[in-house]
Coordinates of C-alpha atoms and ligand atoms in Angstrom, one line a residue:
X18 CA -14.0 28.4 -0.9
X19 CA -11.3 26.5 0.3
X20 CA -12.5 22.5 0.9
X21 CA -12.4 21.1 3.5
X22 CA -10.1 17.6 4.8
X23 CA -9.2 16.0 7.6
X24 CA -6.9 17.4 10.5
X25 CA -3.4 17.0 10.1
X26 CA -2.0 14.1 11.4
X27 CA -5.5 12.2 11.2
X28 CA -6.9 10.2 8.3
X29 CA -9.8 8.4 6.9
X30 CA -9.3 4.5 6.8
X31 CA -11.1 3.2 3.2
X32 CA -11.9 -0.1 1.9
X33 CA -9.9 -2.6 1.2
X34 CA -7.7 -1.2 3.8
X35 CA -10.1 -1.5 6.5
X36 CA -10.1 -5.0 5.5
X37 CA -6.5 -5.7 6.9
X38 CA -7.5 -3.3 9.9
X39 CA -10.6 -6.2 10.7
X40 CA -8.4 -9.1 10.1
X41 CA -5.5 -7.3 12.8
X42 CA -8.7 -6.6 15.6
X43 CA -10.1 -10.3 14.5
X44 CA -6.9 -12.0 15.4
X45 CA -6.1 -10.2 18.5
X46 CA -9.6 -11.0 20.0
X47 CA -8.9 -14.6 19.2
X48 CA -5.5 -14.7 20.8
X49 CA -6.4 -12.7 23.8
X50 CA -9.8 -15.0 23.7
X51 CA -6.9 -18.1 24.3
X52 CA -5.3 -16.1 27.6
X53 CA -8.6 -15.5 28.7
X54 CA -8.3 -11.9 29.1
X55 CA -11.5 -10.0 28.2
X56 CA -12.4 -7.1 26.9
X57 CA -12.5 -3.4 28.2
X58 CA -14.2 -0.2 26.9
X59 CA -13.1 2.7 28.9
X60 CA -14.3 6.5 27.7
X61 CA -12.2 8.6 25.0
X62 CA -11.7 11.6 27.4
X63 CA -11.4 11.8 30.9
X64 CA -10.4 14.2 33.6
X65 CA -7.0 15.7 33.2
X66 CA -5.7 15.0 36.3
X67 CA -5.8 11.4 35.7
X68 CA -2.9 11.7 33.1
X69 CA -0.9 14.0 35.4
X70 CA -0.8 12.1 37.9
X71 CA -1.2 8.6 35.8
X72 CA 1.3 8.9 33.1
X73 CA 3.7 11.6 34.9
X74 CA 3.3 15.8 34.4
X75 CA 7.5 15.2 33.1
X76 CA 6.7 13.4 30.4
X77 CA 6.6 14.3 26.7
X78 CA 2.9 13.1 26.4
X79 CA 1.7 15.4 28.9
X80 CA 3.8 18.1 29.0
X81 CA 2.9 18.6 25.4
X82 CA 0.9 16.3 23.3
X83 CA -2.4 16.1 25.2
X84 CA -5.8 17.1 23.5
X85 CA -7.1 19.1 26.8
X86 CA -9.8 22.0 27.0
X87 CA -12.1 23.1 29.7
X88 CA -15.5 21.7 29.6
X89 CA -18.0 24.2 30.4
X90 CA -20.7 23.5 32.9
X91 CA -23.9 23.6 31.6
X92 CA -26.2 23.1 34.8
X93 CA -25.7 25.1 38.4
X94 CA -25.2 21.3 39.4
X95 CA -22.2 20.9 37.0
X96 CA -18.7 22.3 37.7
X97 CA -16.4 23.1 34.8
X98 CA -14.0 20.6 34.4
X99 CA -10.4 20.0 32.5
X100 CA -10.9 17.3 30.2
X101 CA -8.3 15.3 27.8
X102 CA -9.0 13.0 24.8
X103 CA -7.0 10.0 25.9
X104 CA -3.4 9.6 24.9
X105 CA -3.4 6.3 26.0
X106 CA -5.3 3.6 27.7
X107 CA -3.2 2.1 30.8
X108 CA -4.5 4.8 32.9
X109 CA -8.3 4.7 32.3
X110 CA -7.9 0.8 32.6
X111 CA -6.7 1.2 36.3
X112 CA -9.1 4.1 37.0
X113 CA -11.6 1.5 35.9
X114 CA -10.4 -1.0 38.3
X115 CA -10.5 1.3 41.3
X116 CA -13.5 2.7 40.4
X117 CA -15.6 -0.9 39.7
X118 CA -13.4 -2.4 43.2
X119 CA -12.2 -4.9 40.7
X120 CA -9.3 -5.8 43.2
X121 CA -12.0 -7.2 45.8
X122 CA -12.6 -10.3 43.5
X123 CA -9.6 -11.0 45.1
X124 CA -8.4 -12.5 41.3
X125 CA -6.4 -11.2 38.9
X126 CA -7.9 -9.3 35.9
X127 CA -7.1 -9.8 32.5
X128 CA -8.1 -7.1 30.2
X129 CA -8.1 -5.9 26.8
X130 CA -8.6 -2.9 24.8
X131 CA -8.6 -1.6 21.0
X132 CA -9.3 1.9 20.4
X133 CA -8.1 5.4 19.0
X134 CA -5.9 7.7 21.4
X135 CA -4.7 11.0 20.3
X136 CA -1.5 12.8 21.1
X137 CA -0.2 16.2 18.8
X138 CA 3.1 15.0 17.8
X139 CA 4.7 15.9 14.2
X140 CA 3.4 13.7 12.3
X141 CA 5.1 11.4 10.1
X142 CA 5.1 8.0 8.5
X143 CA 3.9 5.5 11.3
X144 CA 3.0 8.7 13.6
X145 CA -0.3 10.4 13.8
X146 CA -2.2 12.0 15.8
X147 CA -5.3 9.7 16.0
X148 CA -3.8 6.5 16.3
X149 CA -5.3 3.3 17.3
X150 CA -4.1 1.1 19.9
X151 CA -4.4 -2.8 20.9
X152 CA -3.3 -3.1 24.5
X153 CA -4.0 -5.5 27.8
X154 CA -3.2 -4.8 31.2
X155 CA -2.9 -7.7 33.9
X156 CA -3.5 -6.4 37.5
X157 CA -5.0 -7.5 40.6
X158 CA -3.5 -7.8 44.3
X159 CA -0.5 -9.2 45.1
X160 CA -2.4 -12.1 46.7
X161 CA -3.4 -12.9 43.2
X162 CA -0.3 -13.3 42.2
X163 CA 0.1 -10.3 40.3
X164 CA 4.2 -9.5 41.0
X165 CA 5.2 -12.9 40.0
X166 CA 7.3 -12.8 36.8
X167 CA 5.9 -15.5 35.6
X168 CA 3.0 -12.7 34.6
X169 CA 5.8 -10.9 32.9
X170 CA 6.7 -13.9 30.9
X171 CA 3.2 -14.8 29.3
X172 CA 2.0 -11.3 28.7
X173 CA 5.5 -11.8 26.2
X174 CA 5.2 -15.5 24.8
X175 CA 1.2 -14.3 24.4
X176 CA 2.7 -10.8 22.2
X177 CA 5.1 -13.0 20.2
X178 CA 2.3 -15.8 19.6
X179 CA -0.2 -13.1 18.3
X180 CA 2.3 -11.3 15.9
X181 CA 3.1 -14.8 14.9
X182 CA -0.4 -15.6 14.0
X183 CA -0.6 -11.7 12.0
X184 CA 2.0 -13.2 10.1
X185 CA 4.5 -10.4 11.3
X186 CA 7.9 -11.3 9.8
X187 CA 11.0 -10.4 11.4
X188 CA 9.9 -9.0 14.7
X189 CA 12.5 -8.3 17.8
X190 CA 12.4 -8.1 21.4
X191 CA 13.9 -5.9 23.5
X192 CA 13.4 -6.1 27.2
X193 CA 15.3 -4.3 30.3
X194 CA 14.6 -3.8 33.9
X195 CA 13.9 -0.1 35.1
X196 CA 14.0 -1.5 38.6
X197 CA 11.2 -0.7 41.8
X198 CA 10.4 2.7 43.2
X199 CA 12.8 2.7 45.5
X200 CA 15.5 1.7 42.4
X201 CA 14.8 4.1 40.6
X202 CA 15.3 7.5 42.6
X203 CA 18.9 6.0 43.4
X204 CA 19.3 5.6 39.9
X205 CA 17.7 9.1 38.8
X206 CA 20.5 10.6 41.6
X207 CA 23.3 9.0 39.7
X208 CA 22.2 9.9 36.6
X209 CA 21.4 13.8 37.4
X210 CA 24.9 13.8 39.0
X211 CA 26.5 12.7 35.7
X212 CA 24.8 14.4 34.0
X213 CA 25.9 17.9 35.5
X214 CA 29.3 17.7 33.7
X215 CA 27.9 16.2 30.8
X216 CA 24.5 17.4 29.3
X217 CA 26.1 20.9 28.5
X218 CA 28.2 19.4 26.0
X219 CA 24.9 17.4 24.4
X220 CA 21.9 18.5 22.3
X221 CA 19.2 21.4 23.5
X222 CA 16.6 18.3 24.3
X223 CA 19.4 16.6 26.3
X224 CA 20.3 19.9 28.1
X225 CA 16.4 20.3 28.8
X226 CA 15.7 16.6 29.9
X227 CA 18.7 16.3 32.2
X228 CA 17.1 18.7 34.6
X229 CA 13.0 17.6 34.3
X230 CA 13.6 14.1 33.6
X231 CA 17.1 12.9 33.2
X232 CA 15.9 9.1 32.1
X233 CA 14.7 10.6 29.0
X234 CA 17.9 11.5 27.7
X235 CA 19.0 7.8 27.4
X236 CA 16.3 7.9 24.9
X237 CA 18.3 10.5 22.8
X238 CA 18.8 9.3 19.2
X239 CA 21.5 12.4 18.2
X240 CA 24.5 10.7 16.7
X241 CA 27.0 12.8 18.7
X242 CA 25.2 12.5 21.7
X243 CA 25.7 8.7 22.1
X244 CA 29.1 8.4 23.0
X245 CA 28.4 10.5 25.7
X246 CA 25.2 8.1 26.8
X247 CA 27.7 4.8 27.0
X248 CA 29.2 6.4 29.5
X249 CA 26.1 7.5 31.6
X250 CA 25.6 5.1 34.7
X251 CA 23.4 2.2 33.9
X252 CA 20.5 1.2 35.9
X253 CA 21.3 -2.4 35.7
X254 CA 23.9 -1.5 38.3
X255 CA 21.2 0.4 40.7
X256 CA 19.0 -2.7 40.8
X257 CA 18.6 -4.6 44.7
X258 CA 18.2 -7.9 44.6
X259 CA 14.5 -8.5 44.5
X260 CA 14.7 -6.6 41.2
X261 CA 17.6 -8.5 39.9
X262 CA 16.0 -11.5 40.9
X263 CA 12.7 -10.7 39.3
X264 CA 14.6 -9.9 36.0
X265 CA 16.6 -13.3 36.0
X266 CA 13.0 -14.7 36.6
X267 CA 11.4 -13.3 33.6
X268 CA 14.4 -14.1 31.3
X269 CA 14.6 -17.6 32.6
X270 CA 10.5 -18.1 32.0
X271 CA 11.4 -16.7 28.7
X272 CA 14.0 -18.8 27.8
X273 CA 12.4 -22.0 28.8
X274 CA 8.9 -21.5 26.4
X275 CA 11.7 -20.0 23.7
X276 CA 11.0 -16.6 23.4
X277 CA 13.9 -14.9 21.7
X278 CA 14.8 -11.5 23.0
X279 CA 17.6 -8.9 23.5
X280 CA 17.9 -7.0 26.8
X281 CA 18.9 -3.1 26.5
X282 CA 20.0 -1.4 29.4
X283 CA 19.0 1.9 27.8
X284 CA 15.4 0.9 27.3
X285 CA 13.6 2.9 29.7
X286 CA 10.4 3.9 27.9
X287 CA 8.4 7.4 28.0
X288 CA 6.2 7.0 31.1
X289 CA 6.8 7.4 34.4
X290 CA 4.7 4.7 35.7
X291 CA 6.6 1.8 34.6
X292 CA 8.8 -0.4 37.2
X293 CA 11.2 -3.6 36.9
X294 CA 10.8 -5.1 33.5
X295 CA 10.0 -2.8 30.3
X296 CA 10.0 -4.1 26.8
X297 CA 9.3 -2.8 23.2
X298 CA 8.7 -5.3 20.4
X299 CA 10.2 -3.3 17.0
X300 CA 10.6 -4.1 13.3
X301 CA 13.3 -3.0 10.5
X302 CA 10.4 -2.4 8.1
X303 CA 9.1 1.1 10.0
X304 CA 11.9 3.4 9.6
X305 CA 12.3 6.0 12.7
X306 CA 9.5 4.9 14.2
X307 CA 10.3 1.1 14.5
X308 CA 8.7 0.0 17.9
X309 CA 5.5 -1.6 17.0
X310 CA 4.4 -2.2 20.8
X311 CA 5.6 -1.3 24.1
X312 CA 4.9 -1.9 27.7
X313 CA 5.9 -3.2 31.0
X314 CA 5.0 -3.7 34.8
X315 CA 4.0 -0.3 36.7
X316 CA 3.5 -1.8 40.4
X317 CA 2.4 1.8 41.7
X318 CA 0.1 2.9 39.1
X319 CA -3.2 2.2 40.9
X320 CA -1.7 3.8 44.6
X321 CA -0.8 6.8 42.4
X322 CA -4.5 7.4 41.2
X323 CA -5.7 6.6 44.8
X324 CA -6.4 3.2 44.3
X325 CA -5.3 -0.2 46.3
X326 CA -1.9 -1.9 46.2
X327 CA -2.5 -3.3 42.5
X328 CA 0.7 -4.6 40.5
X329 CA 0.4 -4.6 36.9
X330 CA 1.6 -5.2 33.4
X331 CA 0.3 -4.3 30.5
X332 CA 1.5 -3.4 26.7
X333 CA 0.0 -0.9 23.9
X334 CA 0.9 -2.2 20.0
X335 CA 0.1 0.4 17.5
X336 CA -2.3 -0.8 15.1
X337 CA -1.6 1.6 12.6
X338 CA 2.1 0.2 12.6
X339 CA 1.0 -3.3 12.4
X340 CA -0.9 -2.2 10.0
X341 CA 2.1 -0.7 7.8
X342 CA 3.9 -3.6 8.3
X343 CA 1.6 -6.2 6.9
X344 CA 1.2 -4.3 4.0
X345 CA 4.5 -3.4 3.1
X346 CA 5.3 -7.4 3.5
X347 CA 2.4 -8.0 1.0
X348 CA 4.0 -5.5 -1.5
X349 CA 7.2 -7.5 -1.4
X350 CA 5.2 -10.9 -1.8
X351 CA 2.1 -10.1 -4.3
X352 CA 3.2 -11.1 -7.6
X353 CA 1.4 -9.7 -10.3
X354 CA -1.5 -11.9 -11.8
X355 CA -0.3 -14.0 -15.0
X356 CA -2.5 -12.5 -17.3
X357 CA -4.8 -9.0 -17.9
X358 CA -7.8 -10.5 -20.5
X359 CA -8.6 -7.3 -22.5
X360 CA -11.9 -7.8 -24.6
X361 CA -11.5 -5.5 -27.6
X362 CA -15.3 -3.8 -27.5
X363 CA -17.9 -4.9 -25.4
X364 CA -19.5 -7.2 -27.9
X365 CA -16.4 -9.2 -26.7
X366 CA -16.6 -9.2 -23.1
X367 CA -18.9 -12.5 -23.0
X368 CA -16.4 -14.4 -24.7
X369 CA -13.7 -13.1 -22.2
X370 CA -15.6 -14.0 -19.3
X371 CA -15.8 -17.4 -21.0
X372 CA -12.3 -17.8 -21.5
X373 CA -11.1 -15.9 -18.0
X374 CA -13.6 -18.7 -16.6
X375 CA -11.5 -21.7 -18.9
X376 CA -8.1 -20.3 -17.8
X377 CA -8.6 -19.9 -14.2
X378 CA -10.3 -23.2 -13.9
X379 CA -6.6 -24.3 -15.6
X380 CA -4.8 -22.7 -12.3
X381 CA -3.7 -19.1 -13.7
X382 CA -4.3 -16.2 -12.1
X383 CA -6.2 -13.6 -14.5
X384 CA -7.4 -10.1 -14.7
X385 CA -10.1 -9.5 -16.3
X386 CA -11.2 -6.1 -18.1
X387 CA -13.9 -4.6 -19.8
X388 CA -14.3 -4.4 -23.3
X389 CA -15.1 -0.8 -22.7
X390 CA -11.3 0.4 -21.9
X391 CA -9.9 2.0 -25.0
X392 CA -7.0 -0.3 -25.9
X393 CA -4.8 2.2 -24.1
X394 CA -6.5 2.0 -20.9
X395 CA -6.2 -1.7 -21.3
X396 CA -2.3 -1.9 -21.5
X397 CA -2.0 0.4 -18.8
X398 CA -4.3 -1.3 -16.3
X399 CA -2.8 -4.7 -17.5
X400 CA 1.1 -3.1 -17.1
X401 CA -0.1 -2.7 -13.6
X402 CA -1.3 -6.1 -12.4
X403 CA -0.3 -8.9 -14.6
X404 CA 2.5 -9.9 -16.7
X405 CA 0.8 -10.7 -20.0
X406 CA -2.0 -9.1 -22.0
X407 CA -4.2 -11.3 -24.0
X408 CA -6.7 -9.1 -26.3
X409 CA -9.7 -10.8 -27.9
X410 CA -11.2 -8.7 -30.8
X411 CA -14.0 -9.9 -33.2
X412 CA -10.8 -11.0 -35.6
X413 CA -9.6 -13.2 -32.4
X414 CA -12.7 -15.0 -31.9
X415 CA -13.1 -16.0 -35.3
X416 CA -10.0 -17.3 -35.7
X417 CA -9.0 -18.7 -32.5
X418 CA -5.5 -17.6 -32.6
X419 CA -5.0 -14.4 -29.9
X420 CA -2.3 -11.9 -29.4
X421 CA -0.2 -12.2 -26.2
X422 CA 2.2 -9.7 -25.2
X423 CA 4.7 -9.8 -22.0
X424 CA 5.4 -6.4 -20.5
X425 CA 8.7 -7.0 -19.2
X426 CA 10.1 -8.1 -22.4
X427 CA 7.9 -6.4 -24.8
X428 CA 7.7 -9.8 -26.9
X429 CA 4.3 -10.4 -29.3
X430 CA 3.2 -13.5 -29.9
X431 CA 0.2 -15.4 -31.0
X432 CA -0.9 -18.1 -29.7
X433 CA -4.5 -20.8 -30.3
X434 CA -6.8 -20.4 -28.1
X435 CA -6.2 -24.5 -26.7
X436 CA -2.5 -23.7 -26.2
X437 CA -3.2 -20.3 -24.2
X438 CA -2.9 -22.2 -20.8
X439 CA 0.7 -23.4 -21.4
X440 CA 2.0 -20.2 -23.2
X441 CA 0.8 -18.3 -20.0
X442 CA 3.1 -20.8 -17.8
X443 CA 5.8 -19.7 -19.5
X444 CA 7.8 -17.2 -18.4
Ligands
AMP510 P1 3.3 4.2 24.1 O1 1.9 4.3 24.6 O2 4.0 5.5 23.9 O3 4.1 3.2 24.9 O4 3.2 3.5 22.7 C1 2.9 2.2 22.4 C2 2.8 2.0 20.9 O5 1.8 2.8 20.3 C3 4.1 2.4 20.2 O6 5.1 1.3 20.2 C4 3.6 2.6 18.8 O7 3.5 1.4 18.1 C5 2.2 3.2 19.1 N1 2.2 4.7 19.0 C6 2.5 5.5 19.9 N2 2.3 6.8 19.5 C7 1.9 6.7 18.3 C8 1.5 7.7 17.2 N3 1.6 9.0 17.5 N4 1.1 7.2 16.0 C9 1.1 5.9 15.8 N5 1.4 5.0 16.7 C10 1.8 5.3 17.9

């Protein structure tokens, strides 16, 4: 019988990793804690139609990614219903604030969320198909506030202070404008009419794209096709001035608490929601799949689901990514310990405790072993995690003087047990 393993594209998270996974959710919490946003736990599935007509029927994610089935009633009371494991939070955070009349405090909510979504894409590295997410969403009336880009500008100085505080090395930021919802129609024209030349003479996803959603081709990362795409119409140029305005606004905020960023004209993002300013935080470390966060403002969002006038801004960073990154930076910076202490039987390993206990207490960093490794097992245990091997055998005890060997260069020495410390220094 064949065993059994988890689905492709999903995984088990294990100790110590889940470790790292704590410390990413810990710091968030604490960050967001500083903004005062608080948290929010919405359900893993919901009705379908909530993503239709939330995140756009056009887009990848719902055309063909979603988790959906029918859900059977089981009482004459129920009706069957179509219901979707979440492939992504925005949505069920502004059902959540129509549904609970949040926008009749009359303030602006702040709210956070970490938790697994789930979209069937091929997986690869950094892509999965349970993947977890740490997002917030800022929303409330316009009363509250909740246009001004000043909201724009501390959702990103908060994103750049928390993956300063992960320890995130190297990240970027890329922000555009996709303009309002009367922009971008104009926009979408200009584009579909360029496009009727052009997209026959680009790839099959191009061709497909340019008639159900013609933004998406800008996304397009064929090396032939791009030449092409520089000479699309750019939506910088279909902005009116409240947009342009709101933009300048939002890079001026940015540029005054020193927030370093690039703008893109061609960052558009992959759901249809999203108005005026969209950003994407990314990092060299991740390959194809380098954004580690993404967001931006989607003013219409909660009219769309049936809700009040409620502009918003929000962001979703993939944990997993973080995740990736941080490790792959503590590849690159654990050195390995200076020594592996291998006790040669276990009527040794006493002794070694004693002296792992003598030589740590002098600074080093030391691996200790078992005196039940075969001497094999020892040197390849100790090849793996230090740079030197001490052994201590009953021959070593007695006379005080211990064998040291360095891996990289192969060298054997001995060395007294008082002069241990300062032969490990070396290099
Ligand atoms: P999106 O909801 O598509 O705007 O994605 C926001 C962030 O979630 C991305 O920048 C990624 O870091 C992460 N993400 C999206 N899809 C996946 C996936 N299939 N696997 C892992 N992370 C993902």
């Amino acid at each position: 019988m064949s065993t059994l393993k988890a689905v492709r594209g999903t995984r088990d998270l294990l100790p110590p990793e889940t470790e790292l996974w704590n410390f990413v959710e810990e710091t968030a919490r604490r960050v967001f804690a500083r903004y005062n946003f608080g948290e929010i736990r919405t359900p893993i599935f919901e009705d379908t139609g909530l993503f239709a007509r939330g995140v756009g029927e056009e887009t990848d994610i719902v055309s063909k990614e979603m988790y959906t089935w029918e859900d059977r009633a089981r009482a004459q009371s129920e009706k069957s219903q179509s219901l979707t494991l979440r492939p992504e939070n925005t949505a069920g955070v502004v059902r959540a604030y129509i549904e609970h009349k949040l926008g009749e405090t009359g303030l602006l909510q702040k709210l956070y969320y970490i938790g697994p979504q789930f979209r069937r894409e091929r997986p690869q590295k950094g892509r999965y198909r349970q993947f977890y997410q740490i997002g917030a969403e800022v929303i409330g009336p316009p009363s509250a506030g909740s246009e001004s880009p000043l909201r724009d500008a501390e959702v990103l100085e908060m994103l750049a202070t928390l993956l300063d505080e992960l320890g995130i090395q190297g990240w970027k930021l890329v922000i555009n404008s996709v303009g309002s919802s009367s922009d971008r129609p104009r926009y979408i024209a200009a584009l579909r009419e360029a496009l009727r030349d052009k997209a026959p003479l680009m790839c099959v996803d191009c061709q497909r794209r340019a008639e159900t959603n013609p933004l998406r081709v800008l996304d397009c990362k064929v090396p032939e096709d791009q030449p092409i795409i520089e000479t699309l119409p750019k939506i910088a140029d279909y902005l009116d001035e409240d947009s342009k305005a709101h933009f300048a606004a939002v890079c001026a905020a940015l540029d005054a608490c020193g927030v370093r960023y690039d703008v893109d004209p061609r960052l558009v993002r992959g759901l249809d929601y999203y108005t005026r300013t969209t950003f994407e935080f990314t990092h060299g470390g991740l390959g194809a799949q380098n954004a580690l966060l993404g967001g931006g403002r989607y003013d219409g969002l909660s009219e769309a689901l049936g809700g009040p006038k409620a502009p918003g801004i929000g962001f979703a960073m993939g944990e997993d990514r973080l995740i990736l990154t941080l490790q792959a930076q503590a590849a690159q910076q654990s050195a390995p310990a200076d020594a592996y202490l291998a006790p040669l039987g276990e009527a040794q390993n006493a002794a070694a405790l004693g002296l792992a206990r003598e030589l740590r207490r002098a600074g080093l960093r030391i691996e200790l072993g078992d005196g039940g490794f075969r001497l094999k097992k020892s040197f390849e245990i100790g090849n793996k995690l230090a740079r030197k091997i001490i052994l201590l055998g009953e021959d070593e005890l007695k006379s005080g003087i211990l064998t040291v060997k360095d891996f990289a260069s192969g060298e054997q020495v001995k060395v007294a047990w008082a002069e241990l410390a300062t032969a490990l220094r070396s290099r």
